[in-house]
Amino acid sequence: MDLRTRALMGASFWVIAARVVGIVVGFALAVAVARIYGKDALGFVTLLTSMTMLFGVVAEFGIGMFLMREFSASGAGAGRGYMARFYGRSVLIVLTFALVGCLAALPFFATMIPEFAQGRGAAVLSIAMLAFIARALVNLNTQALRGLMRIRAFAVMLSGPPVVNLIGVLVLAVIGAGFVPRPLLPAVSYAFALAAVALISTIFIRSDIMARDSHGTHDPADIPPAPRIARAGFAFFMTSFMSLVVSQGSVIVAGYFLTSADLGLYSVAVKISTLAAFALASINMVAEPRFAQLRASGDEEELRLLAKRTTTLVFWSTAPILAGILLLAPWLVRVAFGPEYLPAVPALLILTGGYFINSFGGVSNYFLNMTGGQKVLASIVTLSAVMTVALSILLIPPFGITGAAMAMGGSIAIWNIATLLAVRKRDGIWLCYMPFTGGRG
């Protein structure tokens, strides 16, 4: 194993460890909500989480990805003056987008207030607004830390929200809160956990930048104006937003057709199935800034080698997880959530099948995004998102949560096959690992 592969694995270890902690705590959180607060509470906080994730991507508008790519490409030589002003301007743009976005999102969210919270609309909308704005800032800061190559801080931030949220859920279960119904308490905890992580990460990033060398190769006066930053982030925004539509769109559509209890069942299937993708995402979170750095430096040979190393590492990290879910799905559901959640197993198996395709070539998404193919990737993901929503509308009424899983799993599979073909056409390489033939692209 060469030094570069070891470096990739070492950095990936921190991210994978943090995501493991996040997943374990996330499971504990879902179990705690399900067992302490019930299906209605789990269904509503699942809906709020999906809406918050979509809103955060819209408000962040791809600016974080653009910031990450620029920080990665310029390296440490940019200087603290340039980086501080670039980051500060990005924060102001995102917060402005978030505040304006709330004017449109909150009336829509008000139509989905559950029966147990009727008469407490102001409290529900306040909770949602706090979660929406905090998520947008968390998204920006997550990408800023990657661009600054602060992998350990980035790893800590990944596990921060679920850890703080779990503590809040358990504390509120004991002390309660008189201003909201009990099933709404998990949503309160979720919103305040995001706000705490957003504030702490902003302070850390600002301090890290100000500790850097004041002399750099980039003049602070050369920072793009706000409209240009927003335009540059648009392609990244489309990819991020539409990928969330793929992963969360079926949940939101299901919210219209299914009861809160059925939505709680589907959330269990979605929660467990995401185990199959965490290794892929974790490793690529480390490799992605490096893709941008190598493309900016013109080192195409090393860029391709890194992409192939990453593809191999992703496959062998993901395959055991996929096999475990497929073999142990009923046991996982029964032990973690209880026998009443066993109807979620068929949906879980379908979603895992989609992630199986993802494990073969998911690197191609990140490779395209950081090497000038962001517009191609945005087009592919947009088509997949449209397919997810359309199939959800068609399949959920007759098939329930199984139909939702079919819509999401099928779209994930088609999306990843399309990106593999796009990389092959542009760069002449297959970014997929084929263990049974002993070859790589």
Short mmCIF file of C-alpha atoms in Angstrom, two decimals:
data_model
loop_
_atom_site.label_atom_id
_atom_site.label_comp_id
_atom_site.label_asym_id
_atom_site.label_seq_id
_atom_site.Cartn_x
_atom_site.Cartn_y
_atom_site.Cartn_z
CA MET A 1 0.00 0.00 0.00
CA ASP A 2 1.50 3.35 -1.05
CA LEU A 3 1.71 6.44 1.15
CA ARG A 4 -1.11 8.27 -0.66
CA THR A 5 -3.52 5.40 -0.11
CA ARG A 6 -2.51 5.27 3.54
CA ALA A 7 -3.12 9.00 3.87
CA LEU A 8 -6.54 8.61 2.28
CA MET A 9 -7.38 5.74 4.62
CA GLY A 10 -6.09 7.63 7.66
CA ALA A 11 -8.17 10.71 6.96
CA SER A 12 -11.15 8.56 6.03
CA PHE A 13 -10.88 6.78 9.38
CA TRP A 14 -11.78 9.93 11.29
CA VAL A 15 -14.74 10.67 9.06
CA ILE A 16 -15.97 7.06 9.12
CA ALA A 17 -15.58 6.92 12.92
CA ALA A 18 -17.57 10.14 13.30
CA ARG A 19 -20.28 8.90 10.97
CA VAL A 20 -20.42 5.59 12.83
CA VAL A 21 -20.95 7.53 16.03
CA GLY A 22 -23.57 9.63 14.27
CA ILE A 23 -25.36 6.56 12.93
CA VAL A 24 -25.27 4.73 16.27
CA VAL A 25 -26.51 7.81 18.09
CA GLY A 26 -29.04 8.40 15.30
CA PHE A 27 -30.41 4.89 15.79
CA ALA A 28 -30.51 5.40 19.54
CA LEU A 29 -32.31 8.69 18.94
CA ALA A 30 -34.90 7.09 16.65
CA VAL A 31 -35.43 4.25 19.11
CA ALA A 32 -35.77 6.70 22.01
CA VAL A 33 -38.34 8.79 20.14
CA ALA A 34 -40.25 5.69 19.01
CA ARG A 35 -40.39 4.09 22.44
CA ILE A 36 -40.73 7.19 24.64
CA TYR A 37 -42.87 9.48 22.48
CA GLY A 38 -44.58 7.09 20.03
CA LYS A 39 -45.15 6.71 16.28
CA ASP A 40 -46.80 10.10 15.81
CA ALA A 41 -43.81 11.91 17.31
CA LEU A 42 -41.39 9.85 15.22
CA GLY A 43 -43.37 10.52 12.07
CA PHE A 44 -43.52 14.27 12.65
CA VAL A 45 -39.85 14.70 13.53
CA THR A 46 -39.00 12.62 10.45
CA LEU A 47 -41.06 15.00 8.33
CA LEU A 48 -39.45 18.05 9.96
CA THR A 49 -35.99 16.56 9.38
CA SER A 50 -36.71 15.98 5.69
CA MET A 51 -38.11 19.48 5.24
CA THR A 52 -35.17 21.00 7.12
CA MET A 53 -32.64 19.14 4.99
CA LEU A 54 -34.31 20.35 1.79
CA PHE A 55 -34.57 23.92 3.07
CA GLY A 56 -30.95 23.95 4.21
CA VAL A 57 -29.74 22.94 0.77
CA VAL A 58 -31.89 25.64 -0.89
CA ALA A 59 -30.76 28.39 1.46
CA GLU A 60 -27.10 27.37 1.25
CA PHE A 61 -27.51 27.41 -2.56
CA GLY A 62 -24.32 25.48 -3.30
CA ILE A 63 -22.20 28.29 -1.89
CA GLY A 64 -20.56 25.94 0.59
CA MET A 65 -19.40 23.60 -2.17
CA PHE A 66 -18.05 26.55 -4.14
CA LEU A 67 -16.28 27.83 -1.03
CA MET A 68 -14.83 24.37 -0.35
CA ARG A 69 -13.54 24.03 -3.90
CA GLU A 70 -11.96 27.48 -3.86
CA PHE A 71 -10.29 26.94 -0.48
CA SER A 72 -9.04 23.49 -1.59
CA ALA A 73 -7.67 24.74 -4.91
CA SER A 74 -5.89 27.75 -3.39
CA GLY A 75 -4.45 25.82 -0.47
CA ALA A 76 -2.90 27.50 2.55
CA GLY A 77 -1.36 30.25 0.44
CA ALA A 78 -4.53 32.29 0.12
CA GLY A 79 -3.93 34.19 3.38
CA ARG A 80 -6.26 34.87 6.26
CA GLY A 81 -7.51 38.20 4.94
CA TYR A 82 -8.83 36.65 1.73
CA MET A 83 -10.25 33.57 3.44
CA ALA A 84 -11.89 35.52 6.27
CA ARG A 85 -13.65 37.92 3.92
CA PHE A 86 -14.68 35.12 1.56
CA TYR A 87 -16.14 33.12 4.44
CA GLY A 88 -17.82 36.14 6.02
CA ARG A 89 -19.46 37.13 2.76
CA SER A 90 -20.64 33.57 2.23
CA VAL A 91 -22.23 33.48 5.71
CA LEU A 92 -24.11 36.73 5.05
CA ILE A 93 -25.42 35.44 1.70
CA VAL A 94 -26.62 32.16 3.21
CA LEU A 95 -28.31 33.82 6.18
CA THR A 96 -30.07 36.25 3.85
CA PHE A 97 -31.29 33.40 1.66
CA ALA A 98 -32.45 31.53 4.77
CA LEU A 99 -34.47 34.41 6.17
CA VAL A 100 -36.11 35.10 2.82
CA GLY A 101 -36.74 31.40 2.28
CA CYS A 102 -38.61 31.11 5.58
CA LEU A 103 -41.26 33.48 4.21
CA ALA A 104 -42.10 30.88 1.56
CA ALA A 105 -41.40 27.67 3.49
CA LEU A 106 -43.24 28.31 6.74
CA PRO A 107 -46.74 28.79 5.22
CA PHE A 108 -46.25 25.52 3.34
CA PHE A 109 -45.07 23.75 6.47
CA ALA A 110 -48.10 25.08 8.36
CA THR A 111 -50.34 22.90 6.19
CA MET A 112 -48.65 19.78 7.60
CA ILE A 113 -49.02 20.51 11.33
CA PRO A 114 -50.21 17.22 12.89
CA GLU A 115 -53.40 16.82 14.87
CA PHE A 116 -51.59 16.57 18.20
CA ALA A 117 -50.16 20.08 17.68
CA GLN A 118 -53.35 21.81 16.54
CA GLY A 119 -53.75 25.12 18.39
CA ARG A 120 -49.96 25.40 18.83
CA GLY A 121 -49.18 26.55 15.30
CA ALA A 122 -46.99 29.48 16.40
CA ALA A 123 -44.78 27.19 18.48
CA VAL A 124 -44.48 24.66 15.66
CA LEU A 125 -43.53 27.33 13.11
CA SER A 126 -40.99 28.89 15.50
CA ILE A 127 -39.35 25.51 15.95
CA ALA A 128 -39.30 24.97 12.19
CA MET A 129 -37.82 28.43 11.52
CA LEU A 130 -34.98 27.87 13.99
CA ALA A 131 -34.22 24.46 12.46
CA PHE A 132 -34.35 25.83 8.89
CA ILE A 133 -31.92 28.70 9.47
CA ALA A 134 -29.53 26.63 11.61
CA ARG A 135 -29.39 23.84 9.03
CA ALA A 136 -28.41 26.29 6.27
CA LEU A 137 -25.48 27.57 8.35
CA VAL A 138 -24.45 24.03 9.36
CA ASN A 139 -24.34 23.05 5.68
CA LEU A 140 -22.09 26.01 4.83
CA ASN A 141 -19.75 25.38 7.75
CA THR A 142 -19.45 21.69 6.95
CA GLN A 143 -18.08 22.50 3.49
CA ALA A 144 -15.85 25.28 4.82
CA LEU A 145 -14.13 22.85 7.20
CA ARG A 146 -13.46 20.45 4.32
CA GLY A 147 -11.96 23.25 2.25
CA LEU A 148 -9.73 24.23 5.18
CA MET A 149 -8.63 20.56 5.38
CA ARG A 150 -9.69 20.40 9.04
CA ILE A 151 -10.74 16.78 8.74
CA ARG A 152 -10.89 16.02 12.46
CA ALA A 153 -12.96 19.12 13.18
CA PHE A 154 -15.16 18.21 10.25
CA ALA A 155 -15.54 14.70 11.67
CA VAL A 156 -16.56 16.05 15.07
CA MET A 157 -19.14 18.28 13.40
CA LEU A 158 -20.70 15.31 11.60
CA SER A 159 -21.58 13.58 14.87
CA GLY A 160 -22.43 16.77 16.78
CA PRO A 161 -26.13 17.29 15.88
CA PRO A 162 -27.36 13.75 16.70
CA VAL A 163 -25.39 13.64 19.96
CA VAL A 164 -26.75 16.97 21.17
CA ASN A 165 -30.21 16.00 19.91
CA LEU A 166 -30.22 12.68 21.81
CA ILE A 167 -29.25 14.45 25.02
CA GLY A 168 -32.06 16.93 24.47
CA VAL A 169 -34.65 14.21 23.77
CA LEU A 170 -33.74 12.35 26.95
CA VAL A 171 -33.68 15.48 29.11
CA LEU A 172 -37.02 16.71 27.77
CA ALA A 173 -38.53 13.29 28.38
CA VAL A 174 -37.84 13.85 32.08
CA ILE A 175 -38.51 17.56 32.56
CA GLY A 176 -41.00 18.14 29.71
CA ALA A 177 -41.93 21.56 28.32
CA GLY A 178 -45.24 23.17 29.14
CA PHE A 179 -45.46 25.31 26.02
CA VAL A 180 -45.72 22.38 23.55
CA PRO A 181 -47.47 18.98 23.48
CA ARG A 182 -45.28 16.06 24.52
CA PRO A 183 -45.10 14.48 21.00
CA LEU A 184 -43.59 17.75 19.78
CA LEU A 185 -40.64 17.65 22.19
CA PRO A 186 -38.33 15.66 19.82
CA ALA A 187 -38.78 18.43 17.24
CA VAL A 188 -37.82 21.05 19.85
CA SER A 189 -34.66 19.11 20.69
CA TYR A 190 -33.81 18.72 16.99
CA ALA A 191 -34.04 22.46 16.30
CA PHE A 192 -31.95 23.52 19.28
CA ALA A 193 -29.29 20.88 18.54
CA LEU A 194 -28.82 22.31 15.04
CA ALA A 195 -28.63 25.85 16.40
CA ALA A 196 -25.94 24.90 18.93
CA VAL A 197 -23.78 23.18 16.30
CA ALA A 198 -24.19 26.11 13.87
CA LEU A 199 -23.00 28.63 16.46
CA ILE A 200 -20.03 26.61 17.73
CA SER A 201 -18.80 25.71 14.23
CA THR A 202 -18.99 29.34 13.08
CA ILE A 203 -16.81 30.45 15.99
CA PHE A 204 -14.31 27.64 15.32
CA ILE A 205 -13.96 28.39 11.59
CA ARG A 206 -13.49 32.09 12.20
CA SER A 207 -10.80 31.38 14.82
CA ASP A 208 -9.02 28.87 12.54
CA ILE A 209 -8.88 31.32 9.65
CA MET A 210 -7.62 34.19 11.83
CA ALA A 211 -4.79 31.97 13.14
CA ARG A 212 -3.37 31.58 9.62
CA ASP A 213 -0.62 33.55 7.93
CA SER A 214 -1.69 37.11 7.16
CA HIS A 215 0.36 37.13 3.93
CA GLY A 216 -1.06 35.23 1.00
CA THR A 217 -1.14 34.98 -2.76
CA HIS A 218 -4.76 36.16 -2.97
CA ASP A 219 -5.79 39.79 -2.57
CA PRO A 220 -8.88 40.19 -0.35
CA ALA A 221 -10.14 42.75 -2.86
CA ASP A 222 -10.41 39.96 -5.45
CA ILE A 223 -13.20 38.15 -3.59
CA PRO A 224 -16.15 37.74 -5.98
CA PRO A 225 -19.19 39.92 -5.29
CA ALA A 226 -22.27 38.26 -3.80
CA PRO A 227 -24.16 37.80 -7.10
CA ARG A 228 -21.15 36.06 -8.66
CA ILE A 229 -20.75 33.76 -5.65
CA ALA A 230 -24.42 32.83 -5.89
CA ARG A 231 -24.16 32.13 -9.63
CA ALA A 232 -21.05 30.00 -9.11
CA GLY A 233 -22.83 27.94 -6.48
CA PHE A 234 -25.92 27.28 -8.59
CA ALA A 235 -24.75 24.04 -10.27
CA PHE A 236 -23.59 22.67 -6.90
CA PHE A 237 -26.92 23.71 -5.43
CA MET A 238 -28.87 21.85 -8.09
CA THR A 239 -26.91 18.66 -7.41
CA SER A 240 -27.29 18.92 -3.64
CA PHE A 241 -30.94 19.88 -3.75
CA MET A 242 -31.97 17.25 -6.26
CA SER A 243 -29.99 14.55 -4.45
CA LEU A 244 -31.99 15.39 -1.35
CA VAL A 245 -35.18 15.19 -3.38
CA VAL A 246 -34.08 11.68 -4.37
CA SER A 247 -33.38 10.67 -0.77
CA GLN A 248 -36.17 12.58 0.97
CA GLY A 249 -38.76 13.17 -1.73
CA SER A 250 -40.49 9.85 -1.16
CA VAL A 251 -40.74 10.68 2.56
CA ILE A 252 -42.40 14.02 1.84
CA VAL A 253 -44.81 12.56 -0.74
CA ALA A 254 -45.59 9.76 1.71
CA GLY A 255 -46.49 12.45 4.25
CA TYR A 256 -49.44 13.40 2.07
CA PHE A 257 -50.70 9.89 1.34
CA LEU A 258 -49.88 7.94 4.51
CA THR A 259 -50.63 8.28 8.21
CA SER A 260 -47.99 9.43 10.69
CA ALA A 261 -47.72 5.84 11.91
CA ASP A 262 -46.98 4.51 8.40
CA LEU A 263 -44.51 7.35 7.89
CA GLY A 264 -42.81 6.23 11.09
CA LEU A 265 -42.49 2.71 9.64
CA TYR A 266 -40.96 4.06 6.44
CA SER A 267 -38.54 6.22 8.40
CA VAL A 268 -37.19 3.02 10.00
CA ALA A 269 -36.51 1.51 6.56
CA VAL A 270 -34.81 4.70 5.36
CA LYS A 271 -32.77 4.98 8.56
CA ILE A 272 -31.38 1.44 8.36
CA SER A 273 -30.77 1.55 4.59
CA THR A 274 -28.53 4.61 4.89
CA LEU A 275 -26.03 2.37 6.68
CA ALA A 276 -25.16 1.04 3.23
CA ALA A 277 -24.04 4.46 1.99
CA PHE A 278 -22.12 5.84 4.93
CA ALA A 279 -18.72 4.38 3.99
CA LEU A 280 -19.01 5.67 0.43
CA ALA A 281 -19.95 9.16 1.58
CA SER A 282 -17.32 9.23 4.34
CA ILE A 283 -14.40 8.28 2.10
CA ASN A 284 -15.49 10.64 -0.64
CA MET A 285 -15.80 13.49 1.83
CA VAL A 286 -12.04 13.20 2.27
CA ALA A 287 -11.20 12.57 -1.38
CA GLU A 288 -13.41 15.26 -2.90
CA PRO A 289 -11.32 18.33 -1.91
CA ARG A 290 -8.25 16.46 -3.17
CA PHE A 291 -9.96 15.93 -6.55
CA ALA A 292 -10.36 19.71 -6.85
CA GLN A 293 -6.77 20.33 -5.75
CA LEU A 294 -5.29 17.91 -8.31
CA ARG A 295 -7.45 19.23 -11.16
CA ALA A 296 -6.40 22.81 -10.32
CA SER A 297 -2.71 21.78 -10.30
CA GLY A 298 -3.03 19.92 -13.62
CA ASP A 299 -1.80 16.57 -12.23
CA GLU A 300 -4.19 14.39 -14.25
CA GLU A 301 -2.30 11.13 -13.69
CA GLU A 302 -2.43 11.45 -9.91
CA LEU A 303 -6.08 12.52 -10.16
CA ARG A 304 -7.04 9.30 -11.95
CA LEU A 305 -5.00 7.18 -9.56
CA LEU A 306 -6.70 8.80 -6.57
CA ALA A 307 -10.13 8.22 -8.12
CA LYS A 308 -9.36 4.52 -8.66
CA ARG A 309 -7.92 4.09 -5.17
CA THR A 310 -11.03 5.70 -3.75
CA THR A 311 -13.31 3.46 -5.82
CA THR A 312 -11.61 0.32 -4.53
CA LEU A 313 -11.64 1.49 -0.94
CA VAL A 314 -15.32 2.39 -1.16
CA PHE A 315 -16.36 -1.00 -2.50
CA TRP A 316 -14.57 -3.07 0.12
CA SER A 317 -15.82 -0.79 2.90
CA THR A 318 -19.42 -0.99 1.71
CA ALA A 319 -19.84 -4.63 0.65
CA PRO A 320 -19.86 -6.14 4.19
CA ILE A 321 -22.47 -3.61 5.35
CA LEU A 322 -24.73 -4.38 2.39
CA ALA A 323 -24.47 -8.11 3.01
CA GLY A 324 -25.25 -7.64 6.68
CA ILE A 325 -28.39 -5.61 6.03
CA LEU A 326 -29.71 -8.06 3.42
CA LEU A 327 -29.16 -11.05 5.69
CA LEU A 328 -30.19 -9.53 9.01
CA ALA A 329 -32.94 -7.05 8.05
CA PRO A 330 -35.77 -8.59 10.15
CA TRP A 331 -33.49 -9.04 13.14
CA LEU A 332 -32.19 -5.45 12.92
CA VAL A 333 -35.69 -4.02 12.81
CA ARG A 334 -37.01 -6.22 15.61
CA VAL A 335 -34.11 -5.63 17.99
CA ALA A 336 -33.70 -1.91 17.35
CA PHE A 337 -37.31 -0.77 17.05
CA GLY A 338 -39.54 -3.63 18.18
CA PRO A 339 -41.72 -6.25 16.43
CA GLU A 340 -44.40 -3.66 15.58
CA TYR A 341 -41.98 -2.18 13.01
CA LEU A 342 -41.43 -5.44 11.07
CA PRO A 343 -43.74 -4.30 8.21
CA ALA A 344 -40.85 -1.97 7.24
CA VAL A 345 -38.62 -4.92 6.20
CA PRO A 346 -39.73 -5.20 2.51
CA ALA A 347 -39.12 -1.48 2.02
CA LEU A 348 -35.72 -1.81 3.69
CA LEU A 349 -34.64 -4.61 1.32
CA ILE A 350 -35.69 -2.59 -1.74
CA LEU A 351 -33.78 0.49 -0.59
CA THR A 352 -30.69 -1.62 0.13
CA GLY A 353 -30.80 -2.89 -3.46
CA GLY A 354 -30.54 0.69 -4.72
CA TYR A 355 -27.55 1.35 -2.48
CA PHE A 356 -25.94 -1.85 -3.77
CA ILE A 357 -25.68 -0.25 -7.23
CA ASN A 358 -24.42 2.90 -5.55
CA SER A 359 -21.51 1.02 -3.95
CA PHE A 360 -20.08 0.02 -7.33
CA GLY A 361 -19.71 3.49 -8.78
CA GLY A 362 -20.69 6.21 -6.31
CA VAL A 363 -17.24 7.80 -6.62
CA SER A 364 -18.18 9.07 -10.07
CA ASN A 365 -20.59 11.59 -8.55
CA TYR A 366 -17.92 13.29 -6.48
CA PHE A 367 -15.35 13.05 -9.26
CA LEU A 368 -17.62 14.86 -11.71
CA ASN A 369 -18.58 17.52 -9.18
CA MET A 370 -14.99 18.56 -8.42
CA THR A 371 -13.45 18.29 -11.90
CA GLY A 372 -15.62 20.60 -13.97
CA GLY A 373 -18.55 18.23 -14.51
CA GLN A 374 -20.90 19.82 -12.00
CA LYS A 375 -23.40 20.85 -14.69
CA VAL A 376 -23.54 17.32 -16.13
CA LEU A 377 -24.01 15.86 -12.67
CA ALA A 378 -26.71 18.42 -11.85
CA SER A 379 -28.65 17.37 -14.98
CA ILE A 380 -28.41 13.67 -14.09
CA VAL A 381 -29.50 14.18 -10.50
CA THR A 382 -32.36 16.47 -11.57
CA LEU A 383 -33.76 13.76 -13.84
CA SER A 384 -33.43 11.24 -10.99
CA ALA A 385 -35.26 13.58 -8.63
CA VAL A 386 -38.13 14.03 -11.08
CA MET A 387 -38.30 10.25 -11.39
CA THR A 388 -38.38 9.85 -7.58
CA VAL A 389 -41.30 12.23 -7.14
CA ALA A 390 -43.24 10.90 -10.13
CA LEU A 391 -42.80 7.28 -9.08
CA SER A 392 -43.68 8.14 -5.48
CA ILE A 393 -46.96 9.71 -6.57
CA LEU A 394 -47.74 6.67 -8.72
CA LEU A 395 -46.60 3.91 -6.36
CA ILE A 396 -47.33 5.10 -2.81
CA PRO A 397 -51.17 5.11 -3.03
CA PRO A 398 -51.44 1.45 -4.15
CA PHE A 399 -48.34 0.01 -2.43
CA GLY A 400 -47.76 2.23 0.63
CA ILE A 401 -44.25 2.32 2.06
CA THR A 402 -43.13 -0.43 -0.34
CA GLY A 403 -44.03 1.86 -3.25
CA ALA A 404 -42.05 4.69 -1.65
CA ALA A 405 -39.02 2.42 -1.39
CA MET A 406 -39.37 1.32 -5.02
CA ALA A 407 -39.38 4.97 -6.14
CA MET A 408 -36.31 5.92 -4.10
CA GLY A 409 -34.28 2.74 -4.67
CA GLY A 410 -34.87 2.72 -8.42
CA SER A 411 -33.91 6.36 -8.80
CA ILE A 412 -30.67 5.88 -6.83
CA ALA A 413 -29.67 2.97 -9.08
CA ILE A 414 -30.37 4.84 -12.34
CA TRP A 415 -28.60 7.97 -11.09
CA ASN A 416 -25.36 6.10 -10.37
CA ILE A 417 -25.38 4.16 -13.64
CA ALA A 418 -25.78 7.45 -15.51
CA THR A 419 -22.82 9.10 -13.76
CA LEU A 420 -20.62 6.09 -14.46
CA LEU A 421 -21.41 6.46 -18.16
CA ALA A 422 -20.79 10.22 -18.04
CA VAL A 423 -17.30 9.79 -16.57
CA ARG A 424 -16.53 7.05 -19.08
CA LYS A 425 -17.57 9.27 -21.98
CA ARG A 426 -15.64 12.35 -20.78
CA ASP A 427 -12.49 10.81 -19.28
CA GLY A 428 -12.33 7.35 -20.82
CA ILE A 429 -12.24 5.50 -17.49
CA TRP A 430 -14.66 3.29 -15.58
CA LEU A 431 -14.84 4.50 -11.99
CA CYS A 432 -16.28 1.25 -10.69
CA TYR A 433 -14.71 -1.74 -8.98
CA MET A 434 -15.51 -5.19 -10.36
CA PRO A 435 -14.34 -7.75 -7.77
CA PHE A 436 -15.45 -10.83 -9.68
CA THR A 437 -13.32 -9.90 -12.69
CA GLY A 438 -10.45 -8.59 -10.60
CA GLY A 439 -10.47 -5.28 -12.41
CA ARG A 440 -11.08 -1.62 -11.95
CA GLY A 441 -12.16 1.04 -14.43
#
